[in-house]
Every structure is written in structure tokens, then in C-alpha cells.
PDB file of C-alpha atoms in Angstrom:
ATOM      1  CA  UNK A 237     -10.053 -17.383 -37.108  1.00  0.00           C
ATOM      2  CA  UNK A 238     -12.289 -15.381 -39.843  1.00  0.00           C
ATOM      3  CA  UNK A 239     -11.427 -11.925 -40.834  1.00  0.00           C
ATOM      4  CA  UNK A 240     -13.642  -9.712 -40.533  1.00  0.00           C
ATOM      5  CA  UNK A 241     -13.704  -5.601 -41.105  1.00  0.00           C
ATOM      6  CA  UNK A 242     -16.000  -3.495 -39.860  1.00  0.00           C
ATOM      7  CA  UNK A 243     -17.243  -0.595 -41.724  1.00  0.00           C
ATOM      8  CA  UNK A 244     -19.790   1.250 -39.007  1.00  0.00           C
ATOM      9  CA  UNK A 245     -21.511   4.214 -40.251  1.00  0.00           C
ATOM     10  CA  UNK A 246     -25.371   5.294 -40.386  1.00  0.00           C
ATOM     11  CA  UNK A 247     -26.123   4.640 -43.838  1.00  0.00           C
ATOM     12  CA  UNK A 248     -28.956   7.016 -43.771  1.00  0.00           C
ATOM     13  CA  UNK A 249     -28.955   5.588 -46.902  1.00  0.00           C
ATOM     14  CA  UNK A 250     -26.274   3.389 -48.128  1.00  0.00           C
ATOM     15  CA  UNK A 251     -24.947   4.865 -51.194  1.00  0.00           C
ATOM     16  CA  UNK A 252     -22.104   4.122 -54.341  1.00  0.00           C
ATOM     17  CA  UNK A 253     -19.591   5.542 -52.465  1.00  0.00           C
ATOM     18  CA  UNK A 254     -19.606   3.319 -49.739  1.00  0.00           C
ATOM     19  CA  UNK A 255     -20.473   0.413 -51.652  1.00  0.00           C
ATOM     20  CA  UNK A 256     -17.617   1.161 -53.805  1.00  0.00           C
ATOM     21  CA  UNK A 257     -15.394   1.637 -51.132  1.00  0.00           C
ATOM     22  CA  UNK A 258     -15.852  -1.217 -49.204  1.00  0.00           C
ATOM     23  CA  UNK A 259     -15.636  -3.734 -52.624  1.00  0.00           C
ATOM     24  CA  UNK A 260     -11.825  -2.947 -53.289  1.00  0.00           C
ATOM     25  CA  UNK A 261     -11.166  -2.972 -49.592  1.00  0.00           C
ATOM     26  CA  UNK A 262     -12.467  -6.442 -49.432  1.00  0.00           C
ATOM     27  CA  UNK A 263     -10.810  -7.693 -52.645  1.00  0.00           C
ATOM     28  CA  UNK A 264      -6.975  -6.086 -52.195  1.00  0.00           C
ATOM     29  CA  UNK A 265      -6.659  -6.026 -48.266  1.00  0.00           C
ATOM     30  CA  UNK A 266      -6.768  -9.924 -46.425  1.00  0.00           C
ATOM     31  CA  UNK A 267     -10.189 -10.122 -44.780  1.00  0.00           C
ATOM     32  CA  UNK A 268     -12.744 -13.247 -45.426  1.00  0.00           C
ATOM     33  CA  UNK A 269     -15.563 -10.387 -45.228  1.00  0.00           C
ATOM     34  CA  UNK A 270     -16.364  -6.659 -44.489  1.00  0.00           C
ATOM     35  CA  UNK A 271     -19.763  -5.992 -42.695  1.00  0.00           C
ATOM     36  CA  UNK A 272     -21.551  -2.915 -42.904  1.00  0.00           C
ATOM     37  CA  UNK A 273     -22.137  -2.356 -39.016  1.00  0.00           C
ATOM     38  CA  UNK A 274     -25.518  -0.520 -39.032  1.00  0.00           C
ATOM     39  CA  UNK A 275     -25.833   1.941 -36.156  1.00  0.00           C
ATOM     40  CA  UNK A 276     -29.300   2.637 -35.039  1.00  0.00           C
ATOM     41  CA  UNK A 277     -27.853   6.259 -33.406  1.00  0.00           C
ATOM     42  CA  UNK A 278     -24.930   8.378 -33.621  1.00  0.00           C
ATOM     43  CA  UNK A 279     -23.504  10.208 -30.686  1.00  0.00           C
ATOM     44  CA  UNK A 280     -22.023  12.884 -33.577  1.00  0.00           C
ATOM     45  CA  UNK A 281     -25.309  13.438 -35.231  1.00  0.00           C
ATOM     46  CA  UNK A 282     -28.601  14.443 -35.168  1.00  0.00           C
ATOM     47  CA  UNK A 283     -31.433  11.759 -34.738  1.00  0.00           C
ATOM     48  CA  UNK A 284     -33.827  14.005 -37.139  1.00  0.00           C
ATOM     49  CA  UNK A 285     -31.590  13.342 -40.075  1.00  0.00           C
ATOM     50  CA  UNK A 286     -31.446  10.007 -39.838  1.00  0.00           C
ATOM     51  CA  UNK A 287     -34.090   7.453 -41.902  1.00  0.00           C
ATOM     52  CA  UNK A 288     -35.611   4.643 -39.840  1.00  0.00           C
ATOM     53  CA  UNK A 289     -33.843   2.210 -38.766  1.00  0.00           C
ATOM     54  CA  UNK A 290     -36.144  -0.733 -39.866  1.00  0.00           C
ATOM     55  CA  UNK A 291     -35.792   1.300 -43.563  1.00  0.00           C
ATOM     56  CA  UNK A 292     -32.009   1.727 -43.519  1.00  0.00           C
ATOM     57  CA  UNK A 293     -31.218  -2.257 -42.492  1.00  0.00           C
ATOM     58  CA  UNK A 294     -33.942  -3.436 -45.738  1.00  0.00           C
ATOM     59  CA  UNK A 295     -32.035  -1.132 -47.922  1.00  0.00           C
ATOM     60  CA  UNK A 296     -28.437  -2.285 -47.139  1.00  0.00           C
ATOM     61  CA  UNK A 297     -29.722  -6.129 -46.980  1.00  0.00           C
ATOM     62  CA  UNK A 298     -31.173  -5.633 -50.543  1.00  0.00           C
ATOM     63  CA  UNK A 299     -28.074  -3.972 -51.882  1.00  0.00           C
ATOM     64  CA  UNK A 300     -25.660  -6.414 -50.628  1.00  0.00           C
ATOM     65  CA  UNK A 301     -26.760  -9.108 -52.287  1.00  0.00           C
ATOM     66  CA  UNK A 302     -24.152  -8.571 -55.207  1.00  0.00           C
ATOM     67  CA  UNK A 303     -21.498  -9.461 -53.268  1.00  0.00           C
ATOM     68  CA  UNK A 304     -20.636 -12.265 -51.160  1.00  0.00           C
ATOM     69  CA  UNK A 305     -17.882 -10.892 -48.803  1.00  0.00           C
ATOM     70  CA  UNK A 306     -20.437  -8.133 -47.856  1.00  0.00           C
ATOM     71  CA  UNK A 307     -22.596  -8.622 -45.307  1.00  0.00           C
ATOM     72  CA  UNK A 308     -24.843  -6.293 -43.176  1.00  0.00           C
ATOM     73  CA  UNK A 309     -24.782  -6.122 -39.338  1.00  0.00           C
ATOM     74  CA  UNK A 310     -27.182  -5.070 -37.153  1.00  0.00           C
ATOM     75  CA  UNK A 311     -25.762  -6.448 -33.808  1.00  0.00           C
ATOM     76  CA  UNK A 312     -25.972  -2.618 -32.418  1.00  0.00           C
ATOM     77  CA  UNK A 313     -29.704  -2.991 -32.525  1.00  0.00           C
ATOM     78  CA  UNK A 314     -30.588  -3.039 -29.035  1.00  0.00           C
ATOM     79  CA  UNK A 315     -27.468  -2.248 -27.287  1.00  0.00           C
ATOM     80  CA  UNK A 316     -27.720   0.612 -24.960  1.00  0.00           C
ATOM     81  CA  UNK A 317     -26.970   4.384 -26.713  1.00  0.00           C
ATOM     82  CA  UNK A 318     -25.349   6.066 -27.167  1.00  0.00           C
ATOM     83  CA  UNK A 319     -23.668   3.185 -29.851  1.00  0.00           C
ATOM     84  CA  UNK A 320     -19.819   3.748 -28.723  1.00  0.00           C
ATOM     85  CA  UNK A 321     -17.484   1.652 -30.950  1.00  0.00           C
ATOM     86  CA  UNK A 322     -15.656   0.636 -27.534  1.00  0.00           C
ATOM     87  CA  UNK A 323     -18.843  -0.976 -26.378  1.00  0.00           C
ATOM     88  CA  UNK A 324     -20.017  -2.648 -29.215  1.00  0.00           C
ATOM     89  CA  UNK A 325     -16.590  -4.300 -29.955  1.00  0.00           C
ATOM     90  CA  UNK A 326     -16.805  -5.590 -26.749  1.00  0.00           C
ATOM     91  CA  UNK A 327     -20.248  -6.922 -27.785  1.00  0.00           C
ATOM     92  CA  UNK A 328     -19.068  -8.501 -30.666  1.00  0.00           C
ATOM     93  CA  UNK A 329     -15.818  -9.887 -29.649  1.00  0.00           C
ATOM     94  CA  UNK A 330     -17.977 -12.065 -27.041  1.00  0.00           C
ATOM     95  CA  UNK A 331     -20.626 -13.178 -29.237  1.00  0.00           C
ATOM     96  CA  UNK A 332     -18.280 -14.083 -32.091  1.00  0.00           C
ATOM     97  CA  UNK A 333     -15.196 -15.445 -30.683  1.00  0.00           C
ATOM     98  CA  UNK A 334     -13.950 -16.659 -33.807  1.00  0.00           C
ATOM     99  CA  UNK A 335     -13.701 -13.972 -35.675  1.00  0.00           C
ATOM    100  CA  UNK A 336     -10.618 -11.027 -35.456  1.00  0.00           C
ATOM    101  CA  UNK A 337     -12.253  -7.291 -36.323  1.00  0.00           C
ATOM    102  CA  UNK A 338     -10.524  -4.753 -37.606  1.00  0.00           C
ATOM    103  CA  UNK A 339     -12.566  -1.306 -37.689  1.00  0.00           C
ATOM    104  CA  UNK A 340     -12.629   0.722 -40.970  1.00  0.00           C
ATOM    105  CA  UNK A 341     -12.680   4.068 -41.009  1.00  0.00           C
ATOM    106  CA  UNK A 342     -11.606   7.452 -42.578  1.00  0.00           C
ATOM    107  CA  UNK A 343      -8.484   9.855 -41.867  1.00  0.00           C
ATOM    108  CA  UNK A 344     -10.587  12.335 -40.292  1.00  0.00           C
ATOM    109  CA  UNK A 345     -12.362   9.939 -37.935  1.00  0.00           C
ATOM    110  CA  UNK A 346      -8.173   8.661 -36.911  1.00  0.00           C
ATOM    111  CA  UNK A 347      -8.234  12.379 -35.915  1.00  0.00           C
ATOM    112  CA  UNK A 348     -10.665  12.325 -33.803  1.00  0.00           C
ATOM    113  CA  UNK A 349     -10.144   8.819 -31.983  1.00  0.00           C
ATOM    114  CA  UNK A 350      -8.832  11.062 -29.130  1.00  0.00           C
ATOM    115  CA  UNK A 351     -11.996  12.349 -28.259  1.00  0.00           C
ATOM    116  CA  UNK A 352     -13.853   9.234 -28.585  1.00  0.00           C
ATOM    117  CA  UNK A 353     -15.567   7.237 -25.860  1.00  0.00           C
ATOM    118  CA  UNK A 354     -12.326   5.383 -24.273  1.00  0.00           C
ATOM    119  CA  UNK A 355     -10.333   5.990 -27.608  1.00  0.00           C
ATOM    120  CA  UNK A 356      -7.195   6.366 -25.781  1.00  0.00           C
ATOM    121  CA  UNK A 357      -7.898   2.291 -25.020  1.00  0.00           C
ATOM    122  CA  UNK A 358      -9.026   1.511 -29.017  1.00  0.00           C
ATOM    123  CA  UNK A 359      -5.770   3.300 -30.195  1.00  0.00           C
ATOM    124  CA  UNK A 360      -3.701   0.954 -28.066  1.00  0.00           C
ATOM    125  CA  UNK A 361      -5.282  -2.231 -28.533  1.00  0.00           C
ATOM    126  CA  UNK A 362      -7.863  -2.081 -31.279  1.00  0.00           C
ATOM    127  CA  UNK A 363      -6.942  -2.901 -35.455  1.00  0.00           C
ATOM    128  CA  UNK A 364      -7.151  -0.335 -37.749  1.00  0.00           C
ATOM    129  CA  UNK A 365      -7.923  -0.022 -41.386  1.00  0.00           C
ATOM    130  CA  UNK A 366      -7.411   3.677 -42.395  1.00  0.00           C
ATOM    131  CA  UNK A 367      -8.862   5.712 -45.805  1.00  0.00           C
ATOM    132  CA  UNK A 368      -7.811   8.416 -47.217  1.00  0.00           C
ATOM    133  CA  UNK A 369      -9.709  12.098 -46.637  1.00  0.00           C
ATOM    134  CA  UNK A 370      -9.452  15.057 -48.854  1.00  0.00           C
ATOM    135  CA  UNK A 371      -7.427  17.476 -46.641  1.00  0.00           C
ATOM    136  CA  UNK A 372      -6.873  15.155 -44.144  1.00  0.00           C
ATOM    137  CA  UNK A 373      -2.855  14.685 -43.274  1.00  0.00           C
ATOM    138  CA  UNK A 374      -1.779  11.311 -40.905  1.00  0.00           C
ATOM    139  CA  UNK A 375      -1.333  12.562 -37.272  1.00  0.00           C
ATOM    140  CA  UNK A 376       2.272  12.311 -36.552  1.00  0.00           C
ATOM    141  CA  UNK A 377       1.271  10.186 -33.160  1.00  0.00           C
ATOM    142  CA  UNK A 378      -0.444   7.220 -35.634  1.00  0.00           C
ATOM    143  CA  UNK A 379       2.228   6.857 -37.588  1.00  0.00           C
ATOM    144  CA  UNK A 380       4.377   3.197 -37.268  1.00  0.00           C
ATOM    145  CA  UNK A 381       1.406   2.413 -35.056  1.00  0.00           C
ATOM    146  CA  UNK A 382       1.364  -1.953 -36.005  1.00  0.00           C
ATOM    147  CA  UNK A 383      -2.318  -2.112 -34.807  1.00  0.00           C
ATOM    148  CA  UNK A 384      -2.979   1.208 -37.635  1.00  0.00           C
ATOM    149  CA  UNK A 385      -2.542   0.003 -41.213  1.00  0.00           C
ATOM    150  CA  UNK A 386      -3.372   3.489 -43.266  1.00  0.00           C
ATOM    151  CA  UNK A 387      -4.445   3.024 -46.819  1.00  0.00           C
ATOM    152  CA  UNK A 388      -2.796   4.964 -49.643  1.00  0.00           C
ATOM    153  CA  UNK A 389      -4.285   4.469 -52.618  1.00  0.00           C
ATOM    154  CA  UNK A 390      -8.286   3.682 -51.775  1.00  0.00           C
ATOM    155  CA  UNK A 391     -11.071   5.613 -54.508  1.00  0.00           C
ATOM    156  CA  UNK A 392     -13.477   7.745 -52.594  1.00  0.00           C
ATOM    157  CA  UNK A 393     -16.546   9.505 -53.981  1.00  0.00           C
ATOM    158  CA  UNK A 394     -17.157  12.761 -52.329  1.00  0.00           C
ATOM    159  CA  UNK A 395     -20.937  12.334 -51.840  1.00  0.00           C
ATOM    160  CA  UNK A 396     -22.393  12.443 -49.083  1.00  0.00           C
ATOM    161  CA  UNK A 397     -25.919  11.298 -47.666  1.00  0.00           C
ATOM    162  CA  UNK A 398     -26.923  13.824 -46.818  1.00  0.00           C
ATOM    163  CA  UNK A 399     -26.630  14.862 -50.333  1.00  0.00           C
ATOM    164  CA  UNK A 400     -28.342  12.576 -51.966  1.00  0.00           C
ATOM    165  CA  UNK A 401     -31.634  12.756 -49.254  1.00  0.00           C
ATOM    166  CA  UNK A 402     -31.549  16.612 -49.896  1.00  0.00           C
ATOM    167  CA  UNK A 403     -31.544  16.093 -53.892  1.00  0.00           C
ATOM    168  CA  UNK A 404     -33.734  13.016 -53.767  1.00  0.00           C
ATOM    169  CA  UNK A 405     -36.004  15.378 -51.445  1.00  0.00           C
ATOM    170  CA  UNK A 406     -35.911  17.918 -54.425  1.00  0.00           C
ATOM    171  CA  UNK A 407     -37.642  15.606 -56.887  1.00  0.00           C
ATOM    172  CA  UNK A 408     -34.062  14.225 -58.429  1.00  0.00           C
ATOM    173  CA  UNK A 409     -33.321  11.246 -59.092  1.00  0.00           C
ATOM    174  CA  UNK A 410     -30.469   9.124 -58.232  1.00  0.00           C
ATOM    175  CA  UNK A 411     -30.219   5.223 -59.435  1.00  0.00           C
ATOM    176  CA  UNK A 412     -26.682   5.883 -60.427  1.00  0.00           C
ATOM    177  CA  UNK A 413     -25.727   6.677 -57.254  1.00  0.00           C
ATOM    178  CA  UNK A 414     -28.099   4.759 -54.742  1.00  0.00           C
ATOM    179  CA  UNK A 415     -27.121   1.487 -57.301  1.00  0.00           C
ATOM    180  CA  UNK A 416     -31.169   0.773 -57.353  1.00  0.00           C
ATOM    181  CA  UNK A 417     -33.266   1.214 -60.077  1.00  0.00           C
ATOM    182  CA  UNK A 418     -35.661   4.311 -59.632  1.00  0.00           C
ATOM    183  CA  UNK A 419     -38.490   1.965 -60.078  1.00  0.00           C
ATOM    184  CA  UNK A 420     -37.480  -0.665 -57.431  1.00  0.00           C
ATOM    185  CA  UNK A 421     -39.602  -0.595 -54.531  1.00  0.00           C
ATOM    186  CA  UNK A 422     -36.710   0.868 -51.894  1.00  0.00           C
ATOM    187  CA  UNK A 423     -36.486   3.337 -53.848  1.00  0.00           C
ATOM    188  CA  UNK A 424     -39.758   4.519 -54.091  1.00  0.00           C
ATOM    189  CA  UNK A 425     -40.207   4.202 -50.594  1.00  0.00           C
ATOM    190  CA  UNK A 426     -36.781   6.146 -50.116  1.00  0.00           C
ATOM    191  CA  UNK A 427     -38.573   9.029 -52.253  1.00  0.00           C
ATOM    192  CA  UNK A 428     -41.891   8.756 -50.295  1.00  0.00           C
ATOM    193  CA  UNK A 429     -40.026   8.926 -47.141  1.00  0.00           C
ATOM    194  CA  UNK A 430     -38.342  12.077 -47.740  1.00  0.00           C
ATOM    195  CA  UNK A 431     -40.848  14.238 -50.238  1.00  0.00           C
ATOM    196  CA  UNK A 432     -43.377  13.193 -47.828  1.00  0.00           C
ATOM    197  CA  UNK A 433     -41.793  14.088 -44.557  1.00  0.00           C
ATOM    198  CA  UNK A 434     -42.786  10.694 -43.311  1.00  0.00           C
ATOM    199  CA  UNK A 435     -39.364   9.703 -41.796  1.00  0.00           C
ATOM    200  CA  UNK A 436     -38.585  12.935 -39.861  1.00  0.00           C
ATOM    201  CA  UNK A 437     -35.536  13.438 -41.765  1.00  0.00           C
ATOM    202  CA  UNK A 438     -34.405  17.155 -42.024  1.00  0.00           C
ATOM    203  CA  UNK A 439     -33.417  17.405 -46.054  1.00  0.00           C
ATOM    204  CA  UNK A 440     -33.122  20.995 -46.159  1.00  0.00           C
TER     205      UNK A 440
END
């Protein structure tokens, strides 16, 4: 049975940190790959600061190609949202029966499991692969959990995208940290998308 992790997140857009993150997960932890799970909507946040979703799947596609074990998703395109993680492992567990997923995510989204749709039901039965947060403490009820592996020494980069489209919205620019060359043509679309106010995405 393949290994597979799944790191969901918006990716509005894909950046070093997550890039970075998800490498040395897939070289130290056993997994035969880790696929960015591109979600076209997030219950938690606002639609307006989101880039397209056509945009946001060329951008990760193109950026992946460094590495074989990472992969893009975009098997939440045209599921019914709100995109619950509940539903969409159900989703994928059916189309892929060969594969075991374990879901990736950060201390403070472990804290809020509780609140998420059914997460009484993923806490039980679903894997975890947990990252470290900046101020973030394990919750005494996750701990010795066999089905919650928590990760203790992972490097983060505390940027966020919504950073970089607020700089890149500014006039800066950001190879360095979008791992694209300011003259690649992503990139200049990125920058036409949010000086322009093309995509609808709020950058200030």
C-alpha cells in the first residue's frame, strides 16, 4: 500500500516555507510521497483573498517539478463546499484504495480539530502528522494518541501568504521566497494579478 501525506492548505500562492517544509517531511518521516492537496475554498477564510484557482494549481504544478515525492492534488476540485477534510478523505480513500493518507498539519490546526466538521470522528480514526507552531503547546488530550505522531524538530519559516501577496502587491519582489525567478512567466502573472486587482484578492 503507498504512503501518502497530505499537506491541504490554499496556497494562495505556494511559497518557500511550505516547500521547505514539506521536503524534510518527505525525506526523514516513511511516506512514498506528500501531495500538496489544493483546496479550491476554505471554510476559515475569506474567498476575496484567495488567487484563482486555475492560477494557484499552474503555480504549484510548475514548482513541484524539483522533486519527485511531491506531487500536487487537485481531487477537491469539484467536490461540494464547503471543502471539509472529513469529506474529502472519504473522497480519496474510495478513489485510491491503495494508498494509506496521513493528513499534515500544524499544532494550532491539532487545536482546533475539535471544532472541525466531524473532527471528533478524524481524531479517533484518522493519521496524523503534527508540526510545530510558535506558541503553540500539545493539548494534553493528543498526547499518546497512536493515530497522532507530533513532530519535534521540523524548520518552519514564519511567512505567511498573505505576506508575500501584500509585499508583492507593493511593488517588491520576492524570487527568494516564491523559489521562481522574477522573470518567469508565473511570476509575472502573480505580480499582474495582484498590482492589477485582476484576481479579487484583498492585499491590503
Amino acid at each position: 500500500m503507498k504512503q501518502v501525506i497530505l499537506y491541504p492548505g490554499s496556497f494562495s500562492p505556494l511559497h518557500i516555507g511550505h516547500l521547505c517544509l514539506a521536503n524534510y517531511i518527505v525525506e526523514t518521516v516513511e511516506a512514498d510521497e506528500l501531495w500538496f492537496l489544493l483546496t479550491p475554498s476554505n471554510p476559515f477564510k475569506n474567498p476575496r483573498d484567495l488567487l484563482p484557482e486555475s492560477f494557484r494549481a499552474e503555480w504549484v504544478a510548475e514548482v513541484l517539478k524539483l522533486h519527485p515525492k511531491l506531487r500536487l492534488s487537485t481531487d477537491e476540485f469539484g467536490l461540494p463546499e464547503p471543502n471539509y477534510t472529513y469529506n474529502t478523505l472519504r473522497f480519496l480513500r474510495a478513489k485510491y484504495p491503495d494508498h494509506r493518507f496521513t493528513l499534515l498539519a500544524g499544532m494550532d490546526s491539532l487545536i482546533d480539530l475539535p471544532q472541525w466538521y466531524r473532527g471528533e470522528e478524524l481524531m479517533e480514526k484518522q493519521s496524523f502528522l503534527i508540526y510545530p507552531r510558535p506558541g503553540y503547546e500539545i493539548p494534553a488530550g493528543f498526547r499518546g494518541r497512536e493515530n497522532i505522531q507530533i513532530l519535534e524538530d521540523v524548520p518552519t519559516f514564519e511567512i505567511s501568504s498573505t505576506e508575500i501577496r501584500e509585499m508583492i502587491a507593493r511593488g517588491c519582489d520576492l524570487p527568494y521566497f516564491l523559489t521562481l525567478p522574477a522573470s518567469h512567466p508565473l511570476y509575472r502573472k502573480l505580480r499582474d494579478l495582484l498590482t492589477e486587482g485582476t484576481s479579487g484578492v484583498k492585499t491590503k
